[in-house]
Coordinates of C-alpha atoms in Angstrom, one line a residue:
M1 CA 53.0 65.3 -47.3
E2 CA 54.1 63.1 -50.2
D3 CA 55.9 60.8 -47.8
I4 CA 52.8 60.4 -45.7
L5 CA 50.7 59.6 -48.8
K6 CA 53.2 57.0 -49.9
N7 CA 53.1 55.4 -46.4
L8 CA 49.3 55.5 -46.3
Q9 CA 49.2 53.8 -49.7
Q10 CA 51.6 51.1 -48.4
L11 CA 49.5 50.6 -45.3
R12 CA 46.4 50.3 -47.3
E13 CA 47.9 47.8 -49.7
Q14 CA 48.8 45.6 -46.7
D15 CA 45.2 45.9 -45.3
L16 CA 46.5 47.6 -42.1
H17 CA 43.2 49.6 -41.7
T18 CA 43.6 50.6 -38.1
N19 CA 47.0 52.0 -38.8
V20 CA 45.6 54.0 -41.8
I21 CA 42.9 55.4 -39.5
K22 CA 45.3 56.7 -37.0
L23 CA 47.8 58.1 -39.5
C24 CA 45.0 59.8 -41.5
N25 CA 43.6 61.4 -38.4
L26 CA 47.0 63.0 -37.6
A27 CA 47.8 63.9 -41.2
L28 CA 44.5 65.7 -41.7
T29 CA 45.1 67.8 -38.6
L30 CA 48.6 68.7 -39.9
C31 CA 47.0 69.8 -43.2
E32 CA 44.6 72.1 -41.4
Q33 CA 47.4 73.6 -39.3
K34 CA 49.7 74.1 -42.4
P35 CA 47.4 74.7 -45.4
G36 CA 50.3 75.0 -47.8
S37 CA 51.9 71.7 -46.9
C38 CA 49.3 69.6 -48.7
S39 CA 47.7 70.0 -52.1
A40 CA 43.9 69.7 -52.6
Q41 CA 44.4 66.5 -54.5
G42 CA 46.5 65.1 -51.8
K43 CA 44.0 65.9 -49.1
I44 CA 41.2 64.3 -51.3
Q45 CA 43.3 61.1 -51.5
M46 CA 43.9 61.2 -47.8
L47 CA 40.1 61.6 -47.1
L48 CA 39.4 58.6 -49.3
Y49 CA 42.0 56.4 -47.6
Y50 CA 40.4 57.4 -44.3
G51 CA 36.9 56.6 -45.5
D52 CA 38.0 53.2 -46.9
A53 CA 39.7 52.2 -43.7
L54 CA 36.7 53.3 -41.6
Y55 CA 34.4 51.3 -43.9
Q56 CA 36.6 48.2 -43.6
T57 CA 36.4 48.4 -39.8
R58 CA 32.6 48.8 -39.9
Q59 CA 32.5 52.5 -38.8
Y60 CA 30.0 53.3 -41.5
Q61 CA 28.8 56.7 -40.3
Q62 CA 32.3 58.1 -40.0
A63 CA 33.2 56.6 -43.3
E64 CA 30.2 58.3 -45.0
H65 CA 31.3 61.6 -43.4
Y66 CA 34.8 61.6 -44.9
Y67 CA 33.6 60.3 -48.3
R68 CA 31.3 63.3 -48.5
Q69 CA 34.1 65.6 -47.5
A70 CA 36.2 64.1 -50.3
L71 CA 33.4 64.5 -52.8
Q72 CA 32.8 68.1 -51.9
M73 CA 36.6 68.9 -52.1
R74 CA 36.8 67.3 -55.5
K75 CA 33.9 69.4 -56.8
N76 CA 35.6 72.6 -55.5
S77 CA 38.9 71.5 -57.0
L78 CA 37.2 71.0 -60.4
K79 CA 35.6 74.4 -60.3
K80 CA 38.9 76.1 -59.6
S81 CA 40.7 74.2 -62.3
K82 CA 40.7 76.0 -65.7
N83 CA 40.4 72.8 -67.7
H84 CA 38.1 71.1 -65.2
K85 CA 40.5 68.2 -64.7
I86 CA 42.5 67.0 -61.8
N87 CA 46.2 67.1 -62.3
D88 CA 47.6 64.2 -64.3
N89 CA 49.8 63.4 -61.3
H90 CA 46.7 62.5 -59.3
N91 CA 44.7 60.6 -61.9
D92 CA 44.4 57.7 -59.5
I93 CA 41.9 59.6 -57.4
P94 CA 38.5 58.0 -57.8
S95 CA 35.8 59.8 -59.9
D96 CA 32.6 61.3 -58.5
V97 CA 30.8 58.1 -59.5
D98 CA 33.1 55.9 -57.4
I99 CA 32.9 58.2 -54.4
K100 CA 29.1 58.3 -54.6
Y101 CA 29.1 54.5 -54.8
K102 CA 31.2 54.3 -51.6
I103 CA 28.8 56.7 -49.9
H104 CA 25.9 54.5 -51.0
L105 CA 27.6 51.4 -49.5
C106 CA 27.8 53.2 -46.1
L107 CA 24.2 54.2 -46.3
V108 CA 23.0 50.7 -47.1
A109 CA 25.0 49.4 -44.2
L110 CA 23.3 52.0 -42.0
K111 CA 19.9 50.8 -43.2
Q112 CA 19.2 54.2 -44.9
A113 CA 17.9 52.8 -48.3
S114 CA 16.2 56.0 -49.4
A115 CA 19.3 58.1 -48.8
A116 CA 21.4 55.5 -50.6
K117 CA 19.1 55.6 -53.6
E118 CA 19.1 59.4 -53.7
I119 CA 22.9 59.6 -53.8
L120 CA 23.1 57.2 -56.8
Q121 CA 20.3 59.0 -58.6
T122 CA 22.5 62.1 -58.8
I123 CA 24.8 60.2 -61.2
P124 CA 24.1 61.1 -64.8
A125 CA 22.6 58.3 -66.9
R126 CA 25.6 58.2 -69.4
M127 CA 27.9 57.6 -66.5
L128 CA 26.0 54.6 -65.0
T129 CA 28.2 51.5 -64.8
P130 CA 27.0 47.9 -64.3
K131 CA 28.0 48.2 -60.6
I132 CA 25.8 51.4 -60.2
N133 CA 22.9 49.9 -62.2
M134 CA 23.0 46.7 -60.1
A135 CA 22.9 48.7 -56.8
L136 CA 20.1 51.0 -58.1
G137 CA 18.1 48.0 -59.3
C138 CA 18.3 46.4 -55.8
L139 CA 17.2 49.6 -54.2
Y140 CA 14.4 50.2 -56.6
R141 CA 13.2 46.6 -56.1
D142 CA 13.2 46.9 -52.3
T143 CA 11.3 50.2 -52.4
G144 CA 8.6 48.9 -54.8
M145 CA 9.8 50.7 -57.9
E146 CA 9.7 47.6 -60.1
R147 CA 9.7 49.3 -63.5
S148 CA 12.9 51.2 -62.7
A149 CA 14.4 48.1 -61.2
L150 CA 13.8 46.1 -64.4
T151 CA 15.5 48.8 -66.5
C152 CA 18.6 48.8 -64.3
F153 CA 18.9 45.0 -64.2
K154 CA 18.5 44.8 -68.0
E155 CA 21.3 47.4 -68.4
V156 CA 23.6 45.2 -66.2
L157 CA 23.0 42.2 -68.5
R158 CA 23.8 44.1 -71.7
E159 CA 27.3 44.6 -70.4
C160 CA 27.7 41.5 -68.2
P161 CA 25.8 38.6 -69.7
L162 CA 26.6 36.2 -66.8
A163 CA 25.4 38.5 -64.0
L164 CA 23.3 35.7 -62.5
D165 CA 21.9 37.7 -59.6
A166 CA 20.6 40.3 -62.1
I167 CA 19.0 37.4 -64.1
E168 CA 17.3 36.0 -61.0
N169 CA 16.0 39.4 -60.1
L170 CA 14.5 39.9 -63.6
L171 CA 12.8 36.5 -63.4
K172 CA 11.4 37.3 -59.9
L173 CA 10.0 40.5 -61.2
G174 CA 8.0 38.7 -63.8
V175 CA 10.2 38.8 -66.9
K176 CA 9.9 35.7 -69.1
G177 CA 12.9 33.5 -69.6
V178 CA 12.8 34.0 -73.4
E179 CA 13.0 37.8 -72.9
V180 CA 16.0 37.4 -70.5
S181 CA 17.7 35.1 -72.9
S182 CA 17.3 37.7 -75.7
L183 CA 19.3 40.2 -73.6
I184 CA 22.3 37.8 -73.3
L185 CA 24.5 37.6 -76.4
D186 CA 27.9 36.2 -77.4
L187 CA 28.2 33.4 -74.9
S188 CA 30.8 30.8 -75.7
S189 CA 30.2 27.1 -76.2
E190 CA 31.7 26.5 -72.7
S191 CA 28.5 28.1 -71.3
S192 CA 26.2 25.4 -72.6
W193 CA 25.1 24.8 -69.0
F194 CA 23.7 28.3 -68.9
N195 CA 20.6 27.6 -71.0
Q196 CA 19.6 24.7 -68.7
W197 CA 20.2 26.9 -65.6
L198 CA 18.1 29.7 -67.1
K199 CA 15.3 27.4 -68.0
A200 CA 15.2 26.0 -64.5
Q201 CA 15.2 29.4 -62.9
A202 CA 12.5 30.6 -65.2
Q203 CA 10.3 27.6 -64.4
M204 CA 10.9 28.1 -60.6
N205 CA 9.9 31.8 -60.8
A206 CA 6.9 30.9 -62.9
R207 CA 5.8 28.5 -60.1
E208 CA 6.2 25.5 -62.3
F209 CA 8.0 23.7 -59.5
A210 CA 7.7 20.1 -60.7
N211 CA 9.2 21.1 -64.1
A212 CA 11.9 23.2 -62.3
I213 CA 12.9 20.2 -60.2
K214 CA 13.3 18.1 -63.4
S215 CA 15.5 20.8 -65.0
F216 CA 17.7 21.2 -61.9
K217 CA 18.1 17.4 -61.7
S218 CA 19.2 17.3 -65.4
M219 CA 22.1 19.5 -64.4
D220 CA 23.0 17.5 -61.3
T221 CA 25.1 15.1 -63.2
H222 CA 28.8 14.5 -63.7
G223 CA 30.3 16.8 -66.2
L224 CA 27.8 19.6 -65.4
L225 CA 26.9 20.7 -61.9
K226 CA 27.0 17.5 -59.9
D227 CA 26.6 18.2 -56.1
N228 CA 26.4 21.9 -56.5
V229 CA 25.0 23.3 -53.3
L230 CA 23.1 26.3 -54.7
L231 CA 21.4 23.9 -57.2
S232 CA 20.4 21.7 -54.3
V233 CA 19.0 24.7 -52.3
N234 CA 16.9 25.7 -55.3
M235 CA 15.5 22.2 -55.6
A236 CA 14.8 22.2 -51.9
Y237 CA 12.8 25.4 -52.1
C238 CA 10.8 23.9 -55.0
Y239 CA 10.0 20.8 -53.0
H240 CA 8.9 23.0 -50.0
Y241 CA 6.6 25.1 -52.3
M242 CA 5.1 21.8 -53.3
C243 CA 4.6 20.8 -49.6
E244 CA 7.1 18.0 -49.9
D245 CA 9.0 19.0 -46.8
N246 CA 10.7 15.7 -46.1
R247 CA 12.4 15.8 -49.4
A248 CA 13.4 19.5 -48.9
I249 CA 14.9 18.6 -45.5
S250 CA 16.9 15.7 -47.1
I251 CA 18.3 17.8 -49.9
L252 CA 19.3 20.7 -47.6
Q253 CA 21.0 18.3 -45.1
K254 CA 23.0 16.9 -48.0
A255 CA 23.9 20.4 -49.2
L256 CA 25.2 21.3 -45.7
R257 CA 27.2 18.1 -45.5
L258 CA 28.9 19.1 -48.8
D259 CA 29.5 22.6 -47.6
P260 CA 29.2 23.1 -43.8
T261 CA 29.7 26.9 -44.2
L262 CA 26.6 27.2 -46.5
V263 CA 24.3 30.0 -45.4
T264 CA 21.7 30.1 -48.2
G265 CA 18.8 27.8 -47.3
R266 CA 20.0 27.3 -43.7
D267 CA 17.0 29.4 -42.5
L268 CA 14.5 27.3 -44.4
L269 CA 16.0 24.0 -43.1
S270 CA 15.8 25.2 -39.5
T271 CA 12.1 26.1 -40.1
L272 CA 11.3 22.7 -41.5
L273 CA 13.3 20.9 -38.7
A274 CA 11.5 22.8 -36.0
E275 CA 8.1 22.1 -37.6
S276 CA 8.9 18.4 -37.9
A277 CA 10.0 18.2 -34.2
T278 CA 11.3 14.6 -34.3
K279 CA 14.1 13.8 -32.0
E280 CA 16.5 13.3 -34.9
H281 CA 15.6 16.6 -36.5
I282 CA 15.9 18.5 -33.2
R283 CA 19.4 17.1 -32.8
F284 CA 20.4 18.2 -36.3
L285 CA 18.8 21.6 -35.6
E286 CA 20.9 22.0 -32.5
G287 CA 24.0 21.3 -34.6
L288 CA 23.0 24.2 -36.9
V289 CA 23.2 26.8 -34.1
P290 CA 26.1 29.0 -35.0
S291 CA 29.2 29.2 -32.8
L292 CA 30.5 32.4 -34.4
D293 CA 30.6 35.7 -32.6
T294 CA 27.2 37.4 -33.1
S295 CA 28.9 40.3 -34.8
L296 CA 29.6 37.9 -37.7
W297 CA 26.0 36.5 -37.9
Q298 CA 23.8 36.9 -40.9
C299 CA 20.0 36.9 -41.0
E300 CA 19.9 33.2 -41.5
H301 CA 21.9 32.5 -38.3
W302 CA 19.4 34.4 -36.2
V303 CA 16.5 32.4 -37.8
V304 CA 18.3 29.1 -36.9
L305 CA 18.7 30.1 -33.3
G306 CA 15.1 31.3 -33.2
N307 CA 13.8 28.0 -34.6
Y308 CA 15.9 26.0 -32.1
N309 CA 14.3 27.9 -29.2
L310 CA 10.9 27.4 -30.8
A311 CA 11.6 23.6 -30.7
L312 CA 12.5 24.0 -27.1
K313 CA 9.3 26.0 -26.5
K314 CA 11.2 29.1 -25.3
Y315 CA 8.7 31.4 -27.0
D316 CA 9.8 34.7 -25.4
K317 CA 13.3 34.3 -26.8
V318 CA 11.9 33.3 -30.3
G319 CA 10.4 36.7 -30.9
Y320 CA 13.7 38.5 -30.1
F321 CA 15.7 36.3 -32.4
G322 CA 13.1 36.8 -35.1
Q323 CA 13.3 40.5 -34.7
Q324 CA 17.1 40.5 -35.0
A325 CA 16.8 38.5 -38.2
L326 CA 14.3 41.1 -39.7
L327 CA 16.6 44.0 -38.7
M328 CA 19.2 42.4 -41.0
D329 CA 16.9 41.5 -43.9
R330 CA 13.3 42.7 -44.1
T331 CA 12.6 40.3 -47.0
N332 CA 13.4 37.0 -45.1
I333 CA 10.2 34.9 -45.1
D334 CA 11.4 32.5 -42.4
A335 CA 12.1 35.4 -40.1
Y336 CA 8.5 36.7 -40.5
L337 CA 7.2 33.1 -39.9
L338 CA 9.3 32.8 -36.8
K339 CA 7.9 35.9 -35.3
A340 CA 4.4 34.9 -36.2
K341 CA 4.8 31.5 -34.5
A342 CA 6.3 33.2 -31.4
F343 CA 3.3 35.5 -31.0
L344 CA 0.9 32.7 -31.8
H345 CA 2.2 30.6 -28.9
L346 CA 2.2 33.7 -26.7
K347 CA -1.5 34.3 -27.6
G348 CA -0.8 37.5 -29.5
Y349 CA -3.0 36.4 -32.3
L350 CA -3.5 39.7 -34.1
I351 CA 0.2 40.5 -34.1
A352 CA 1.0 37.0 -35.4
A353 CA -1.6 37.4 -38.2
N354 CA 0.0 40.7 -39.2
Y355 CA 3.4 39.1 -39.6
C356 CA 1.9 36.3 -41.7
T357 CA 0.1 38.9 -43.9
E358 CA 3.4 40.8 -44.4
A359 CA 5.2 37.6 -45.4
L360 CA 2.4 36.5 -47.8
Q361 CA 2.8 39.8 -49.7
L362 CA 6.4 38.8 -50.4
C363 CA 5.7 35.1 -51.0
P364 CA 2.1 34.2 -51.5
Y365 CA 2.7 30.6 -52.5
R366 CA 4.2 29.2 -49.2
Y367 CA 1.7 26.9 -47.6
D368 CA 3.1 27.2 -44.1
L369 CA 2.4 31.0 -44.1
H370 CA -1.3 30.4 -45.0
K371 CA -1.5 27.6 -42.4
C372 CA -0.1 29.9 -39.6
L373 CA -2.5 32.7 -40.6
V374 CA -5.5 30.4 -40.6
E375 CA -4.5 29.2 -37.1
C376 CA -4.2 32.8 -35.9
Y377 CA -7.8 33.5 -37.0
I378 CA -9.2 30.3 -35.6
Q379 CA -7.5 30.9 -32.2
S380 CA -9.0 34.4 -32.1
N381 CA -12.5 32.9 -33.1
R382 CA -12.5 34.8 -36.5
L383 CA -13.9 31.8 -38.5
R384 CA -14.9 34.0 -41.5
D385 CA -11.4 35.4 -41.8
A386 CA -10.0 31.9 -41.3
E387 CA -12.1 30.6 -44.2
S388 CA -11.1 33.5 -46.4
A389 CA -7.5 32.8 -45.7
A390 CA -7.9 29.1 -46.4
I391 CA -9.6 29.9 -49.7
N392 CA -6.8 32.3 -50.6
C393 CA -4.4 29.5 -49.9
K394 CA -6.2 27.2 -52.4
Q395 CA -5.9 30.0 -55.0
H396 CA -2.1 30.4 -54.6
N397 CA -1.3 26.8 -53.7
F398 CA -3.5 24.2 -55.4
S399 CA -2.1 21.3 -53.6
A400 CA -4.0 18.8 -51.5
H401 CA -2.7 20.7 -48.5
G402 CA -4.6 23.8 -49.5
Y403 CA -7.9 21.9 -49.8
C404 CA -7.2 20.0 -46.6
L405 CA -6.6 23.3 -44.8
H406 CA -10.0 24.7 -46.0
A407 CA -11.7 21.5 -44.9
A408 CA -10.1 21.9 -41.4
V409 CA -11.6 25.4 -41.2
L410 CA -15.1 24.1 -42.3
L411 CA -15.0 21.5 -39.6
K412 CA -14.6 24.2 -37.0
D413 CA -17.6 26.1 -38.3
P414 CA -21.0 24.9 -37.1
M415 CA -22.7 26.9 -39.9
A416 CA -20.6 25.3 -42.7
S417 CA -22.4 23.3 -45.4
S418 CA -21.8 19.5 -45.1
K419 CA -22.0 19.3 -48.9
T420 CA -19.2 21.9 -49.3
L421 CA -17.1 20.1 -46.6
K422 CA -17.4 16.7 -48.3
K423 CA -16.5 18.1 -51.8
T424 CA -13.5 19.9 -50.3
L425 CA -12.3 16.7 -48.6
E426 CA -12.9 14.7 -51.8
K427 CA -10.9 17.2 -53.8
A428 CA -8.0 17.0 -51.3
V429 CA -8.0 13.2 -51.4
A430 CA -8.0 13.3 -55.2
L431 CA -5.0 15.6 -55.3
D432 CA -3.1 13.7 -52.6
K433 CA -1.3 11.1 -54.7
N434 CA 1.2 10.0 -52.0
G435 CA -0.7 10.3 -48.7
S436 CA 1.2 13.4 -47.5
T437 CA -1.9 15.0 -46.0
N438 CA -4.5 14.0 -43.4
A439 CA -7.2 14.3 -46.1
L440 CA -8.1 10.7 -46.4
P441 CA -8.6 10.0 -42.7
M442 CA -10.6 13.2 -42.4
L443 CA -12.9 12.2 -45.2
V444 CA -13.3 8.7 -43.8
E445 CA -14.2 10.0 -40.4
Y446 CA -16.7 12.4 -41.9
M447 CA -18.4 9.5 -43.7
M448 CA -18.4 7.4 -40.6
S449 CA -20.1 10.2 -38.7
D450 CA -22.8 9.9 -41.3
Q451 CA -22.8 6.1 -40.8
Q452 CA -21.7 5.5 -44.4
Y453 CA -19.5 2.6 -43.2
E454 CA -19.6 0.6 -46.4
Q455 CA -18.6 3.6 -48.5
A456 CA -15.8 4.4 -46.1
V457 CA -14.5 0.8 -46.3
E458 CA -14.5 1.1 -50.1
L459 CA -12.6 4.4 -50.0
I460 CA -9.9 3.1 -47.6
Q461 CA -9.4 -0.1 -49.6
K462 CA -9.1 1.9 -52.8
H463 CA -6.3 4.0 -51.4
I464 CA -4.6 1.8 -48.8
N465 CA -2.6 -0.2 -51.4
T466 CA -1.4 2.8 -53.3
L467 CA -0.6 5.0 -50.4
R468 CA 1.9 4.3 -47.6
P469 CA -0.1 2.2 -45.1
T470 CA -0.4 3.9 -41.7
S471 CA -1.7 2.9 -38.3
K472 CA -4.4 5.5 -38.6
L473 CA -5.9 4.0 -41.8
H474 CA -5.9 0.4 -40.5
Q475 CA -7.5 1.6 -37.3
L476 CA -10.3 3.4 -39.2
L477 CA -10.9 0.5 -41.4
A478 CA -11.2 -1.8 -38.3
D479 CA -13.6 0.7 -36.8
C480 CA -15.8 0.5 -39.9
F481 CA -15.7 -3.3 -39.8
V482 CA -16.8 -3.2 -36.1
A483 CA -19.8 -1.0 -37.1
L484 CA -20.6 -3.5 -39.9
H485 CA -20.3 -6.4 -37.4
K486 CA -17.3 -8.0 -39.3
D487 CA -15.3 -8.8 -36.2
E488 CA -12.7 -11.0 -38.0
D489 CA -11.8 -8.2 -40.4
A490 CA -11.8 -5.7 -37.6
F491 CA -9.4 -8.0 -35.6
T492 CA -7.0 -8.2 -38.5
H493 CA -6.8 -4.5 -39.1
Y494 CA -6.6 -3.5 -35.4
N495 CA -3.5 -5.8 -35.2
L496 CA -2.0 -4.2 -38.3
A497 CA -2.6 -0.8 -36.8
L498 CA -0.8 -1.8 -33.6
K499 CA 2.0 -3.4 -35.5
L500 CA 2.7 0.0 -37.2
D501 CA 2.1 2.0 -34.0
P502 CA 2.0 0.1 -30.7
N503 CA 0.9 3.4 -29.0
N504 CA -2.3 3.6 -31.0
Q505 CA -4.8 3.8 -28.1
K506 CA -7.9 3.7 -30.2
A507 CA -6.7 0.5 -31.9
T508 CA -6.1 -1.1 -28.5
E509 CA -9.5 -0.1 -27.2
G510 CA -11.2 -1.3 -30.3
L511 CA -9.4 -4.6 -30.2
N512 CA -10.4 -5.2 -26.6
S513 CA -14.1 -4.3 -27.3
I514 CA -14.5 -6.7 -30.3
G515 CA -17.4 -9.0 -29.7
T516 CA -19.1 -6.9 -27.1
T517 CA -22.7 -5.9 -27.7
T518 CA -22.0 -2.2 -27.2
S519 CA -18.9 -1.8 -29.4
A520 CA -20.9 -0.8 -32.6
K521 CA -23.1 1.6 -30.7
K522 CA -20.1 3.3 -29.1
M523 CA -18.5 3.6 -32.5
D524 CA -21.5 5.3 -33.9
S525 CA -21.7 7.7 -31.0
Y526 CA -18.0 8.6 -31.1
Y527 CA -17.8 9.5 -34.8
S528 CA -21.2 11.4 -34.7
S529 CA -20.0 13.6 -31.9
M530 CA -16.7 14.4 -33.7
F531 CA -18.5 16.3 -36.4
D532 CA -20.9 18.4 -34.3
G533 CA -19.2 21.6 -35.6
S534 CA -17.5 22.5 -32.3
S535 CA -15.1 19.9 -31.1
Y536 CA -13.4 18.4 -34.2
Q537 CA -9.6 18.9 -34.3
P538 CA -7.6 17.7 -37.3
T539 CA -4.5 15.7 -36.2
P540 CA -1.1 15.4 -37.8
S541 CA -0.8 12.5 -40.3
S542 CA 1.8 9.9 -39.9
A543 CA 3.5 11.2 -43.0
A544 CA 4.5 14.3 -41.1
K545 CA 6.2 12.0 -38.6
N546 CA 7.6 9.4 -40.8
N547 CA 11.1 9.8 -39.4
L548 CA 10.0 8.0 -36.3
S549 CA 10.4 4.2 -36.1
D550 CA 7.5 2.0 -35.1
H551 CA 8.8 1.8 -31.6
E552 CA 9.5 5.6 -31.3
A553 CA 6.1 6.9 -32.1
D554 CA 5.4 10.4 -31.0
P555 CA 3.0 10.4 -28.0
E556 CA 1.0 13.0 -29.9
S557 CA 0.7 10.8 -33.0
D558 CA -2.1 10.8 -35.6
T559 CA -3.9 8.2 -33.6
D560 CA -4.3 10.1 -30.4
A561 CA -7.6 11.5 -29.2
W562 CA -8.6 14.9 -30.7
P563 CA -6.9 17.5 -28.4
A564 CA -9.0 19.9 -26.6
V565 CA -6.9 22.9 -27.3
A566 CA -5.5 23.7 -30.8
D567 CA -2.1 25.0 -31.4
V568 CA 0.3 25.4 -34.4
S569 CA 1.7 22.0 -33.8
N570 CA -1.5 20.0 -34.0
F571 CA -3.5 22.1 -36.3
D572 CA -2.1 20.3 -39.2
C573 CA -3.3 18.8 -42.5
D574 CA 0.2 17.5 -43.3

């Protein structure tokens, strides 16, 4: 059998795994038929070669079976040996620890996390290597055993100070950057970049997203980490958490141009492109659809395909692709959001809400999850739950978007206090420094419904020069001037509105009605009816569609009439 073992080793070194499988299968049968022809150590080695080849060819269940056989034979061999050691001639046979680690890899691939954790827990503490501690830490983290996970990740760092994944896991589990830094000793001067990287990661996980972006940008320079794609992905996530999705899209697109094979962040980009729904973004999304065989796909690839079908409104397929993504990674936020949106469009509101709730437990500070959950409750006429979800959004995400979302819910509720509504809108406007939400138009329309035209004019004029001017704002300002019988000013701003968006129907109607005796009365009647507590529907702002040119305005632009039926695309404070 020595010749067979030598040939097996040669085949293994050449990565001829299918050949190893066939030869091992025959050789093991020969060993059974002629027990004296093969030593115990030789058979153990053969079993391990067999298991390794099966693992490399993704036959995980069979690989686990032969690894366990090798482990059991090794234990029996040790018991029979007087000195409890394997012969020196076979000291290349992996230890119990290595065999158990191989078994764990098979179990992880088979989605049997509990069994994988149990096999690693049988290893004595004094024999735990960084590799074992890292694997145990990930398993403890995924099963909610955070304290044990922290211990394992810290042990990894004590021996491997640049284990960056262990560092990120510690920060995600709430360990402060200073404490992590204290675990890392004896770094050379060549690792000066590391302190900046650690600072940025600590800020990101402490939800100091603006500061994290500054720290990442300080590293994105020549001589440090210029054009590093993982750095770019981290910045994009920070921008997304701050509800600056256009910047996130731009950065992720740049990262993919630098590295077309990049997988990390591809799922988030597809989500943002599908939500944007501009022609340019849909074309880019189509280019992200993988051409690889599905056996090679990762979770992110399924999310991309799901979001592309979402953009095409093929909702029945979206749910399937989202499920495939979740089967590969139960912690992928975009996969949960994808399934939620699929069921939302298919009117499975309760199921959609459940997926949103699960995702929020993993990442409570993503605005798009809160927004989808609120929409689920509104569509199922659960306004109290919708308001609770919106308030929860404000607590986790204190951006203008959170307040705008709360205001949108209050506008749906006929029992809502007008005082609370106005305060919420005013807070949203105060927080919205760059006009990225629909808060200002919503507040102006509320004031106009109360016939506070002069105050509405002052409010618009205060902000219109500091924010990006939109067709919607000029049209609202013109409506106010009509109500105040200032026809010349109204004429000017209706024309400005139409210059920015020729499809602005309200501006066209307003311009045609200037000078008529009924125009002001019609304006009063229109804005009063909008806030009767039953028919108001917030529209997407032009900021959400700023990738369209003036002559390519979306037919469902922010200047359209309030739609009769809400859905996830037009229930928008962005």
